[in-house]
Tab-separated table of C-alpha atoms and ligand atoms in Angstrom:
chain	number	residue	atom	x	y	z
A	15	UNK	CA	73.358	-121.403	-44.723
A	16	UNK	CA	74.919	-124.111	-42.630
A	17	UNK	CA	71.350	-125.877	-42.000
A	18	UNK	CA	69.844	-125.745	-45.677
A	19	UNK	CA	70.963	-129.269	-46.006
A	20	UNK	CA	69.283	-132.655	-44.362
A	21	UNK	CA	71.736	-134.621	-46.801
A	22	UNK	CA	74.272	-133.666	-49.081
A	23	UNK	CA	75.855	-136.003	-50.912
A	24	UNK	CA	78.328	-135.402	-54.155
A	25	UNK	CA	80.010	-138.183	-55.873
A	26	UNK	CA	78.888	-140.935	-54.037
A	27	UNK	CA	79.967	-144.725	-54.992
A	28	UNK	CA	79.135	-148.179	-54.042
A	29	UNK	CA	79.819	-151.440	-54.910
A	30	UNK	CA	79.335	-155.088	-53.788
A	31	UNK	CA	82.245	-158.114	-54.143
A	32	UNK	CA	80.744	-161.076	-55.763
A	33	UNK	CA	82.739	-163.980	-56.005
A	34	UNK	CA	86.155	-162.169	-56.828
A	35	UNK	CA	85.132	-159.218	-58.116
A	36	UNK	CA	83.506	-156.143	-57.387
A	37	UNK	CA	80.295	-154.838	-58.834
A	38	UNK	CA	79.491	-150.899	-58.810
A	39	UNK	CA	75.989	-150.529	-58.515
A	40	UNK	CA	76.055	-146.462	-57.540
A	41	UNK	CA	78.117	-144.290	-59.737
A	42	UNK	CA	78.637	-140.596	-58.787
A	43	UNK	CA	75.373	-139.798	-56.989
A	44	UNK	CA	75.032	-136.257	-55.854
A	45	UNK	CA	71.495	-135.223	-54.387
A	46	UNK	CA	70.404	-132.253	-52.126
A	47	UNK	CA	67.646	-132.632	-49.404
A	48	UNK	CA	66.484	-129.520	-47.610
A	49	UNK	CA	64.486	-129.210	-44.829
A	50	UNK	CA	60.909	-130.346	-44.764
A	51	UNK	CA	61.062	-131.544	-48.340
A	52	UNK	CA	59.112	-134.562	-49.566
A	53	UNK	CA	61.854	-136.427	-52.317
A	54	UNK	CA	60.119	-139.653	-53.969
A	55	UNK	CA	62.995	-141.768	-55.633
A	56	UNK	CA	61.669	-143.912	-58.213
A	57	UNK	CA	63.427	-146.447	-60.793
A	58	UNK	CA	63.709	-149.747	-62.073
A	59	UNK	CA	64.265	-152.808	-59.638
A	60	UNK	CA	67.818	-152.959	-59.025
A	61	UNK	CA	68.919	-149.618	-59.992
A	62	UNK	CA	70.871	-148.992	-56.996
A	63	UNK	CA	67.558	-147.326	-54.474
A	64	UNK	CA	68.110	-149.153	-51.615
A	65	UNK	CA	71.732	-148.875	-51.512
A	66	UNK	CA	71.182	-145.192	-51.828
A	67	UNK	CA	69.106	-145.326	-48.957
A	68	UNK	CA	70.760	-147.385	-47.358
A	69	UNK	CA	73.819	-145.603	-47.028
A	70	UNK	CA	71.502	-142.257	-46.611
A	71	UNK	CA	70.307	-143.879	-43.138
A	72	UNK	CA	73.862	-145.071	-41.962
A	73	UNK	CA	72.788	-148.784	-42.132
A	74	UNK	CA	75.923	-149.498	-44.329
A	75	UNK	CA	79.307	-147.672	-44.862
A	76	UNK	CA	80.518	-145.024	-46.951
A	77	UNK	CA	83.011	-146.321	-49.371
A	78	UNK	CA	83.664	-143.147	-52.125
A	79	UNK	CA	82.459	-139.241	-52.406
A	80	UNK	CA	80.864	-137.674	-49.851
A	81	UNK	CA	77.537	-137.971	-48.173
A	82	UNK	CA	76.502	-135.335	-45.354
A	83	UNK	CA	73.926	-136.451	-43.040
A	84	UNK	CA	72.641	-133.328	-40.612
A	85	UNK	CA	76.186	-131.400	-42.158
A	86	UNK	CA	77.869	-134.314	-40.918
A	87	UNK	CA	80.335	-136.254	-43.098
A	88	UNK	CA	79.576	-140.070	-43.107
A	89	UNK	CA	82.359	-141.226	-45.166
A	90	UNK	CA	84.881	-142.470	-42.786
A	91	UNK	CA	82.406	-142.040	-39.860
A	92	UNK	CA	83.043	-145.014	-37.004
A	93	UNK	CA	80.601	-147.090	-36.465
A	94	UNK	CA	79.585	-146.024	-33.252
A	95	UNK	CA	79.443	-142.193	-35.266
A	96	UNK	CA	76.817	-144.008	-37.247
A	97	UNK	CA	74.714	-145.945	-34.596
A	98	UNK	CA	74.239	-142.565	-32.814
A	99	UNK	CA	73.561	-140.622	-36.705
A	100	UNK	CA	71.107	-144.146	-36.985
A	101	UNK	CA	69.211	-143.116	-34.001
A	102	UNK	CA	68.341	-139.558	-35.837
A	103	UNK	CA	66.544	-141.195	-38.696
A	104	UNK	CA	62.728	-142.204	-38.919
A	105	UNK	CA	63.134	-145.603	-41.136
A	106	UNK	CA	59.151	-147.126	-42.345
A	107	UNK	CA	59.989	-150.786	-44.588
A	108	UNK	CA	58.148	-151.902	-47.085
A	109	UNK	CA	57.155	-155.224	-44.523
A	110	UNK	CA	56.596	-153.174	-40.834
A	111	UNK	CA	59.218	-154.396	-39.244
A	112	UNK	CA	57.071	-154.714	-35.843
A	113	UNK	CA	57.538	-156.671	-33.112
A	114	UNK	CA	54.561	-159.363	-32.617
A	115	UNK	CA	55.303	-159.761	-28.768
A	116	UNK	CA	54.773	-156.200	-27.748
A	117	UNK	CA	51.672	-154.049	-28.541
A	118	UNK	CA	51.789	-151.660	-30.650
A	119	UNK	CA	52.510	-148.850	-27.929
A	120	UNK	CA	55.459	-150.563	-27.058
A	121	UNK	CA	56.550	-151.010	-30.758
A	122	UNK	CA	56.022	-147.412	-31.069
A	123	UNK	CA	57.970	-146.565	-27.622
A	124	UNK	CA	61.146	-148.762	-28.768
A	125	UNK	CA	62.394	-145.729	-31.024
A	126	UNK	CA	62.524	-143.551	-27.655
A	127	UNK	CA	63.920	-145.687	-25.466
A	128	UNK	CA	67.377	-145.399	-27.781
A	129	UNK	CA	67.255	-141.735	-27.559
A	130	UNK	CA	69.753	-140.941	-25.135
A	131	UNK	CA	67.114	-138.259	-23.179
A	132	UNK	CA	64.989	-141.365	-22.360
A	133	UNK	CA	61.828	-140.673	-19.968
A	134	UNK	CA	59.503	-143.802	-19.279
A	135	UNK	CA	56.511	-141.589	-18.507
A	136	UNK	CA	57.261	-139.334	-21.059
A	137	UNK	CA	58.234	-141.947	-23.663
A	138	UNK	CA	54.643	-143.849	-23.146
A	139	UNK	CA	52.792	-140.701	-23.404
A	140	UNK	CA	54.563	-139.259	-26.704
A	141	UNK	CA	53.906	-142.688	-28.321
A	142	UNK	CA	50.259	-142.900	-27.389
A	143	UNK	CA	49.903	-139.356	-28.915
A	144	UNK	CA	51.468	-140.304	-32.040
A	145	UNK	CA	49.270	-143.823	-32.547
A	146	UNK	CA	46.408	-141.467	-31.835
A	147	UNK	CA	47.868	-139.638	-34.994
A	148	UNK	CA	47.665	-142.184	-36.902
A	149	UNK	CA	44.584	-143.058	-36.368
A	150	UNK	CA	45.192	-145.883	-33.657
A	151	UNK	CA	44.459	-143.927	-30.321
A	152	UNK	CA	41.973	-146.679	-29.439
A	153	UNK	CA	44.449	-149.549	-30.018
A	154	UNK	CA	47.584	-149.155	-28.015
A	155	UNK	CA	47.123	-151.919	-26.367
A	156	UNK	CA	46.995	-154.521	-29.455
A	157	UNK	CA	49.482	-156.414	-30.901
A	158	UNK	CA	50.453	-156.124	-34.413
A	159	UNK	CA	48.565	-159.278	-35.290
A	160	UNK	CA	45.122	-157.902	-34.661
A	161	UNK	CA	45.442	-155.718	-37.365
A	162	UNK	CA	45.263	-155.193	-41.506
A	163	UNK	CA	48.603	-154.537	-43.395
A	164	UNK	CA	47.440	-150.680	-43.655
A	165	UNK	CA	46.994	-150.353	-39.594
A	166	UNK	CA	50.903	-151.984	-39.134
A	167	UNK	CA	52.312	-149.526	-41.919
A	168	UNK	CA	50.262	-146.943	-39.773
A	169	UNK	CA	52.245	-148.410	-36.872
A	170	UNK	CA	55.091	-148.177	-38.810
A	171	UNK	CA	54.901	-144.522	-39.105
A	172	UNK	CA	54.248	-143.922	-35.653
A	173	UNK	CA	57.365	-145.983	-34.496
A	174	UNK	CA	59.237	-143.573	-37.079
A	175	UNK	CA	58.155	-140.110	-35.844
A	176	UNK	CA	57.918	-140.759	-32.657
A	177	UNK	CA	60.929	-138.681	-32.092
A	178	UNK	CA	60.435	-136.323	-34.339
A	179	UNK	CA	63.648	-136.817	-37.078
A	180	UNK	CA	64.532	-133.938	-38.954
A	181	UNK	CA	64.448	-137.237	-41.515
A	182	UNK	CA	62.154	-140.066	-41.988
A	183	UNK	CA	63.164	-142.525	-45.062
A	184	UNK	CA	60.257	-144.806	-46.078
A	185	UNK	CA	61.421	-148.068	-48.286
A	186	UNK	CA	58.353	-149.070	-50.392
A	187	UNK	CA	56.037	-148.235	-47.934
A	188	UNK	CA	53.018	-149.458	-49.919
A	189	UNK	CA	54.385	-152.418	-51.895
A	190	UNK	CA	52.326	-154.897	-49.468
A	191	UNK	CA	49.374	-152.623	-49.949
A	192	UNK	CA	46.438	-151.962	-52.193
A	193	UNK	CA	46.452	-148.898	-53.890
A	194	UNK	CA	43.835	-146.658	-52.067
A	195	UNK	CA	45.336	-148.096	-48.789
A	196	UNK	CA	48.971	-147.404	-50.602
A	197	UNK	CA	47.936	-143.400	-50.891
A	198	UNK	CA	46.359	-143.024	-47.590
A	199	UNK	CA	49.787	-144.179	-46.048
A	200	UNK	CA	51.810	-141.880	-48.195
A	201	UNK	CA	49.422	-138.898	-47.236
A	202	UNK	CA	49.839	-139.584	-43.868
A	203	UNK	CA	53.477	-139.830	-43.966
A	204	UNK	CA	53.728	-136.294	-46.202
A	205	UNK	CA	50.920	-134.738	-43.738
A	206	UNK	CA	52.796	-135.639	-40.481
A	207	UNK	CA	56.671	-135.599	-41.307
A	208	UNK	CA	55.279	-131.961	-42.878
A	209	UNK	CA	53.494	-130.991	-39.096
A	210	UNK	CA	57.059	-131.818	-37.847
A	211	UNK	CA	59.346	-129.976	-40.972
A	212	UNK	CA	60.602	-133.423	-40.939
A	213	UNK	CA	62.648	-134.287	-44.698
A	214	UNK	CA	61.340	-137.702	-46.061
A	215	UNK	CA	62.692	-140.238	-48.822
A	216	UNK	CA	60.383	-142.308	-49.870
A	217	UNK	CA	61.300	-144.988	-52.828
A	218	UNK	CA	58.287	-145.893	-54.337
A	219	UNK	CA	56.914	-147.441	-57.843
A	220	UNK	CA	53.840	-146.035	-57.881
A	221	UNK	CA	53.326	-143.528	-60.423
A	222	UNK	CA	49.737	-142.278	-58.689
A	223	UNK	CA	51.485	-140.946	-55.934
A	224	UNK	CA	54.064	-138.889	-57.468
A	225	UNK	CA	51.861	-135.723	-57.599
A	226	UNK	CA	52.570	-135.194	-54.017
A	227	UNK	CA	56.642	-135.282	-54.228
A	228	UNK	CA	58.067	-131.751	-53.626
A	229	UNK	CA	60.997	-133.403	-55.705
A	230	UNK	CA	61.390	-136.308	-57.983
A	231	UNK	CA	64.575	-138.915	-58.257
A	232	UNK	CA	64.757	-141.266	-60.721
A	233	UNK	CA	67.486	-144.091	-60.619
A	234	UNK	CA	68.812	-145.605	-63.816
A	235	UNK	CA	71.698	-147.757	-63.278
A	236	UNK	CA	73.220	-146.785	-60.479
A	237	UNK	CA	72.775	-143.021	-61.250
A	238	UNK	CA	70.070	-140.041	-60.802
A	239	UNK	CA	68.432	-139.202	-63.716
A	240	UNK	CA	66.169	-136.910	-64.518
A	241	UNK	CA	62.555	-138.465	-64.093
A	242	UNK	CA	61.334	-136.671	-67.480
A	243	UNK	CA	58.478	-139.039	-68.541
A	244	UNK	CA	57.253	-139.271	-64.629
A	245	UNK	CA	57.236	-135.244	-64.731
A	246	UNK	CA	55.876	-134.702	-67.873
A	247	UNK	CA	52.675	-137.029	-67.224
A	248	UNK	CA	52.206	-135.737	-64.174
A	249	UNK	CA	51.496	-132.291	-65.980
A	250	UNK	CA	50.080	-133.351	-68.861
A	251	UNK	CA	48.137	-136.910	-67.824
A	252	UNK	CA	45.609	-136.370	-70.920
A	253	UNK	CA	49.156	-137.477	-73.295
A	254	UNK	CA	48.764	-141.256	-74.245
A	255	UNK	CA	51.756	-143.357	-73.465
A	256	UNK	CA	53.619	-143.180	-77.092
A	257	UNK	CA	52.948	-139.991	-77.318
A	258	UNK	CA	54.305	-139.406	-73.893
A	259	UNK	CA	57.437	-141.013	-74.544
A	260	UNK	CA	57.781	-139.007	-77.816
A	261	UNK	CA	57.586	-135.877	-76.265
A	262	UNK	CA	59.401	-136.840	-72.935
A	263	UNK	CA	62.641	-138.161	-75.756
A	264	UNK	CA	62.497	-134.608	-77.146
A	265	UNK	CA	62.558	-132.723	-73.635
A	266	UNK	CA	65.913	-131.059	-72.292
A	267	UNK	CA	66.485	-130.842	-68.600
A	268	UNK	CA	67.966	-127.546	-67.721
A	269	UNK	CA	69.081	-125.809	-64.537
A	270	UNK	CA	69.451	-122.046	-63.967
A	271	UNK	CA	71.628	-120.452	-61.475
A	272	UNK	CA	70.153	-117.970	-58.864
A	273	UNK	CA	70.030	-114.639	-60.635
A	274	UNK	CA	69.683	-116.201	-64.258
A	275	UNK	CA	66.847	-115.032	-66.502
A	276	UNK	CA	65.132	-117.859	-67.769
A	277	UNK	CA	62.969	-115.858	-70.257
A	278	UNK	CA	63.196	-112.234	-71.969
A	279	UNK	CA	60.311	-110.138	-72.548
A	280	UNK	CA	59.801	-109.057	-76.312
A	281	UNK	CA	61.869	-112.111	-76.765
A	282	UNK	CA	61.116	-114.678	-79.844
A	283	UNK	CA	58.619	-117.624	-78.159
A	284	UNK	CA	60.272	-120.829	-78.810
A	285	UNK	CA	60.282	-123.234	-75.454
A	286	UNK	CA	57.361	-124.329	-73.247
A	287	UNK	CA	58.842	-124.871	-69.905
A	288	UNK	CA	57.663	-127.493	-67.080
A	289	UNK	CA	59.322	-126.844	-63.007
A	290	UNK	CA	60.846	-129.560	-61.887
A	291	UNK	CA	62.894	-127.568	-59.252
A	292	UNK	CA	63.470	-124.481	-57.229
A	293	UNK	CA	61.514	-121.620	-58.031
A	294	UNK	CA	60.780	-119.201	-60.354
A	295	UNK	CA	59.565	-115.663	-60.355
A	296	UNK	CA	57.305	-113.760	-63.406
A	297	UNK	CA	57.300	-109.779	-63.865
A	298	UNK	CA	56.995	-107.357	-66.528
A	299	UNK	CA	58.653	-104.443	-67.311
A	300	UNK	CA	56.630	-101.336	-68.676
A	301	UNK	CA	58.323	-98.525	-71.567
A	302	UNK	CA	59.467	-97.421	-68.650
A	303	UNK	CA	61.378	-100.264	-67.282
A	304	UNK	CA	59.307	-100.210	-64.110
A	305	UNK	CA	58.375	-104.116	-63.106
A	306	UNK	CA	55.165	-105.339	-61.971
A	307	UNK	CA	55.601	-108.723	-59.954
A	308	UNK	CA	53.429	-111.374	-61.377
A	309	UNK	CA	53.541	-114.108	-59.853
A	310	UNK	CA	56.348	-116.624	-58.170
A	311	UNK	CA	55.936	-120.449	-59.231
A	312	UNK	CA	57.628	-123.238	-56.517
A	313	UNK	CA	55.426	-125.988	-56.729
A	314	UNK	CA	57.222	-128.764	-58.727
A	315	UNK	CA	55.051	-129.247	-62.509
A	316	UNK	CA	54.335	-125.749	-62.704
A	317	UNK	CA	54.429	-125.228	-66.061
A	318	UNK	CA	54.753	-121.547	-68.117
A	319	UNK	CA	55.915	-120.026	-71.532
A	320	UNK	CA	53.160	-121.174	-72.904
A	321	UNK	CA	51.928	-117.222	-73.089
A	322	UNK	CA	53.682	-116.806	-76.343
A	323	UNK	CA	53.410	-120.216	-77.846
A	324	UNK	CA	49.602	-120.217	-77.765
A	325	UNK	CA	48.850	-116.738	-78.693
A	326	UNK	CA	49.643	-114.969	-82.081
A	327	UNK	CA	51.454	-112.663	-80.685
A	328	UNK	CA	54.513	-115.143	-80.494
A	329	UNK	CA	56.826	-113.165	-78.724
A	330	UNK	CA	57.609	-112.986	-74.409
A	331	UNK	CA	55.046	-111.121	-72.903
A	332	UNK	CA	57.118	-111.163	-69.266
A	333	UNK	CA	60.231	-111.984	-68.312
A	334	UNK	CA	60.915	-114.976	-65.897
A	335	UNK	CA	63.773	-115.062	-63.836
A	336	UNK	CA	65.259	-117.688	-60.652
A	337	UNK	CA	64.281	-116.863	-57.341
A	338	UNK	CA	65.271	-117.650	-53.911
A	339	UNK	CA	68.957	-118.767	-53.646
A	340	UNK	CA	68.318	-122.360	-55.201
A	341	UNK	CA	68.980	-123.373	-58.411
A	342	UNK	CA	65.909	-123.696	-60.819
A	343	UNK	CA	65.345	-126.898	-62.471
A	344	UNK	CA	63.047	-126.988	-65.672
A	345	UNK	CA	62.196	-129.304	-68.442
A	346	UNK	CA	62.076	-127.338	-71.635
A	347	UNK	CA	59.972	-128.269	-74.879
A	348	UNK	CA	60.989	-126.818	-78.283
A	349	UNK	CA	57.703	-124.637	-79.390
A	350	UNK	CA	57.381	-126.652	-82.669
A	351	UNK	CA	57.197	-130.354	-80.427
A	352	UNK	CA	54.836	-127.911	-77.739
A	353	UNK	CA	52.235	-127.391	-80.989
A	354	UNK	CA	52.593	-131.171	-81.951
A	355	UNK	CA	51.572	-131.898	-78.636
A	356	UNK	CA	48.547	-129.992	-78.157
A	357	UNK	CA	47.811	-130.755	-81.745
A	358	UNK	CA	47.305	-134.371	-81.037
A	359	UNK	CA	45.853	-133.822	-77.632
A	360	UNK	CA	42.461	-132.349	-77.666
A	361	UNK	CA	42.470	-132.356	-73.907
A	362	UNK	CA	46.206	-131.432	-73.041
A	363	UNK	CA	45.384	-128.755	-75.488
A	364	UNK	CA	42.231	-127.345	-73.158
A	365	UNK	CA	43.591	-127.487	-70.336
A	366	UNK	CA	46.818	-125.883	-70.960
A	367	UNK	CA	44.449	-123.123	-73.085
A	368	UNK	CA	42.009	-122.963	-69.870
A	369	UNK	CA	45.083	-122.247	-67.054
A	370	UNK	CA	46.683	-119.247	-69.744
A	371	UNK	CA	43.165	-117.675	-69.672
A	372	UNK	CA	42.625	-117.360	-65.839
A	373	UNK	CA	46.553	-116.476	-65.745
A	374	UNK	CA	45.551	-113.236	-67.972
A	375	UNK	CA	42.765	-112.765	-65.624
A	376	UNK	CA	44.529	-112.620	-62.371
A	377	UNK	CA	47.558	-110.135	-63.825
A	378	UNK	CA	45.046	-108.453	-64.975
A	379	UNK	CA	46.473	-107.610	-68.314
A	380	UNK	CA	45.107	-109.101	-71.659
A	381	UNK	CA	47.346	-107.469	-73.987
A	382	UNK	CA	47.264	-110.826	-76.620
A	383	UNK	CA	44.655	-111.623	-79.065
A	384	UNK	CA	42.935	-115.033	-78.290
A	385	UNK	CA	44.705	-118.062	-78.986
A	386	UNK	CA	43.543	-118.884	-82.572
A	387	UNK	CA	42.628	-122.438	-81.297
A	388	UNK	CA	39.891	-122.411	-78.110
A	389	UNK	CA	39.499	-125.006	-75.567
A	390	UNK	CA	38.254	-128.248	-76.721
A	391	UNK	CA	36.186	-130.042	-73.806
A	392	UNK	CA	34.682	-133.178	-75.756
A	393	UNK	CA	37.491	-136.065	-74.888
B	12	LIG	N1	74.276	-157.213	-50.395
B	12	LIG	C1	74.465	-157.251	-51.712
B	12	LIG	N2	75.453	-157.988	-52.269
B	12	LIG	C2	75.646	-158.025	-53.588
B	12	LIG	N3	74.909	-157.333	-54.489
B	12	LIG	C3	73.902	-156.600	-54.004
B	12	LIG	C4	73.618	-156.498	-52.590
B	12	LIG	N4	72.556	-155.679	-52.417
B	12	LIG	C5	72.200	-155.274	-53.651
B	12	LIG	N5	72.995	-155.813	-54.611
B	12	LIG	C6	72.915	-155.566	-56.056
B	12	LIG	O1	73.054	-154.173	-56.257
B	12	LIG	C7	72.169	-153.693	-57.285
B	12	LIG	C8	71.294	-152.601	-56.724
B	12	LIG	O2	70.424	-153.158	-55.739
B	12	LIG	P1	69.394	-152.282	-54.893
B	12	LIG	O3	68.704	-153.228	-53.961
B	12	LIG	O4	70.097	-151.128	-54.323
B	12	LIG	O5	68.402	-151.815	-56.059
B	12	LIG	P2	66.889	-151.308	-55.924
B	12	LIG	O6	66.741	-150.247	-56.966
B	12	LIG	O7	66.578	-150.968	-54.537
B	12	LIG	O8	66.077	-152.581	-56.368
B	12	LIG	P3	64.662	-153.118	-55.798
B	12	LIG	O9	63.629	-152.143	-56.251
B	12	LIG	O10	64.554	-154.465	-56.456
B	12	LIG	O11	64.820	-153.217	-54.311
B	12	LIG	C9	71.399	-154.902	-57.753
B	12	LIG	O12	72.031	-155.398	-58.927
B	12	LIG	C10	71.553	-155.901	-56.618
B	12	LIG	O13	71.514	-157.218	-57.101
């Protein structure tokens, strides 16, 4: 499909000059945003996130690869191609950005009067509606002095919605926040650029707020990793740190093409699998060979194959296969680092034990004995 893509980029490069020389701070960056997804790009300070982003919302050039902005091609775009791409993008910065000398309906207004289908009446309307969004109906009329550094971000996100972007990129949004103030911005950013099936990229640090992402970056020098520790804590948040970063060193990132099986009934149990992306789609097959649809699993930290890990029955008790026509991403645990895990973790071991028990409920099969260990509640 033409349209699956907000941005598309494969191979992209960067670098800076300083003094005589040039320094390459991206390095063959390829990442996929589809519609209405929620991407949270994470990473070390000066791992190359801004540039990304940067480059994402046409503020700088294109020097190397490819990077596809509403299926249009950036690299080599004039600049006047990317002022008008510009205009397309919702942008919230970590500091506001806003304008002291207007109020904050005017700040708001100034993303619709560069639309080039600019109505005065209509403009001051759609940005009254959208403070009222926000929260700030009964404030139009203020300026951003008169209020706290959450009501400006709030602002912020009006100003960047306002005409509904099929993208909105948010730059640290919360850095100049405190941390309950931090996650009611980022819920109101995923709940409205949702409402619209707006994409967003939001670079963040905050490990609280991950749980929300419908996709995970991580940038390590200048290149996407896979975000393995953020993912695996996320599912497993009883694991202390060491023993998080044990587990997340022994993890493999895998990806499965549509139509792959992932997992064979009746075969040997050996992997515990977390979803990091795509989806992916449990049935069982009778003597027969007739399947019975289990269930489907999209939502990113989904974990499963725990089944025949847990049980003594050690074999596949379903088969688990890619659905839809993205790939599926997982992060796969060897079975014997899966029992060291829940070994050492009382409570990781409950509530992984808890979720396979109202899984056999709702298939409505209990063909296994019970797990040999039984949920531990007491840390
Ligand atoms: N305009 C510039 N000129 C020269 N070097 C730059 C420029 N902008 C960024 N860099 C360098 O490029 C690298 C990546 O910077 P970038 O700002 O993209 O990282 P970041 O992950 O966003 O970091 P932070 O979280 O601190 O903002 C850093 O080493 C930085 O010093």
């Amino acid at each position: 499909m033409a349209n699956d893509h907000i941005v598309k980029i494969r191979g992209l490069k960067h670098s800076y000059k300083e003094a005589s020389t040039m320094k390459q701070v991206l390095h063959g960056i390829d990442v996929d945003v589809h519609p209405g997804q929620n991407v949270f790009l994470t990473g070390y300070s000066g791992s190359g996130k801004t540039t990304l982003i940067s480059l994402v919302g046409c503020l700088r050039s294109v020097q190397d690869g490819s990077l596809k902005l509403f299926d249009e091609e950036l690299n080599k775009a004039s600049a006047r191609k990317l002022l008008a791409m510009r205009k397309r993008v919702g942008y919230v910065f970590q500091h506001f950005n806003l304008l002291d000398f207007l109020s904050i309906r005017q700040n708001v207004q100034q993303s619709l009067e560069i639309q080039p289908d600019y109505n005065p009446r209509e403009a001051r309307k759609l940005s009254e509606e959208m403070l009222d969004a926000v929260g700030l109906g009964d404030r139009v009329n203020d300026h951003p002095s008169d209020l706290s550094g959450g009501q400006k971000q709030r602002v912020a996100i009006a100003r960047a919605l306002v005409h509904r972007p099929k993208l909105l990129i948010a730059d640290e949004p919360t850095a100049a926040l405190d941390t309950s103030t931090g996650r009611d911005i980022i819920d109101l950013v995923q709940r409205l650029s949702r409402a619209q099936n707006s994409a967003a990229i939001i670079v963040t640090h905050n490990m609280r707020i991950l749980d929300s992402a419908d996709e995970i970056l991580h940038m390590i020098d200048g290149r996407i990793g896979t975000a393995i520790t953020e993912q695996i804590s996320l599912v497993l948040p009883n694991l202390d740190d060491r023993h998080l970063a044990e587990i997340a060193s022994k993890a493999i990132a895998r990806e499965y093409k549509p139509g792959d099986l992932i997992i064979k009934q009746g075969d040997p149990a050996d992997e515990f699998y977390i979803l990091t992306g795509g989806e992916a789609h449990v049935f069982r097959l009778d003597d027969n060979g007739n399947r019975t649809e289990l269930a489907t699993f999209s939502k990113r930290g989904t974990y499963f194959g725990e089944m025949g890990l847990l049980t003594e029955h050690g074999t596949r008790t379903a088969c688990v296969e890619v659905h839809g026509s993205q790939p599926t991403r997982l992060l796969a645990i060897k079975g014997s680092d899966f029992a060291e895990m829940i070994g050492r973790s009382r409570a990781t071991r409950a509530v992984i034990t808890d979720e396979m028990w109202s899984r056999f409920n709702t298939d409505g099969t209990t063909p296994l004995k019970r797990p040999s260990h039984h949920p531990v509640r007491d840390e």
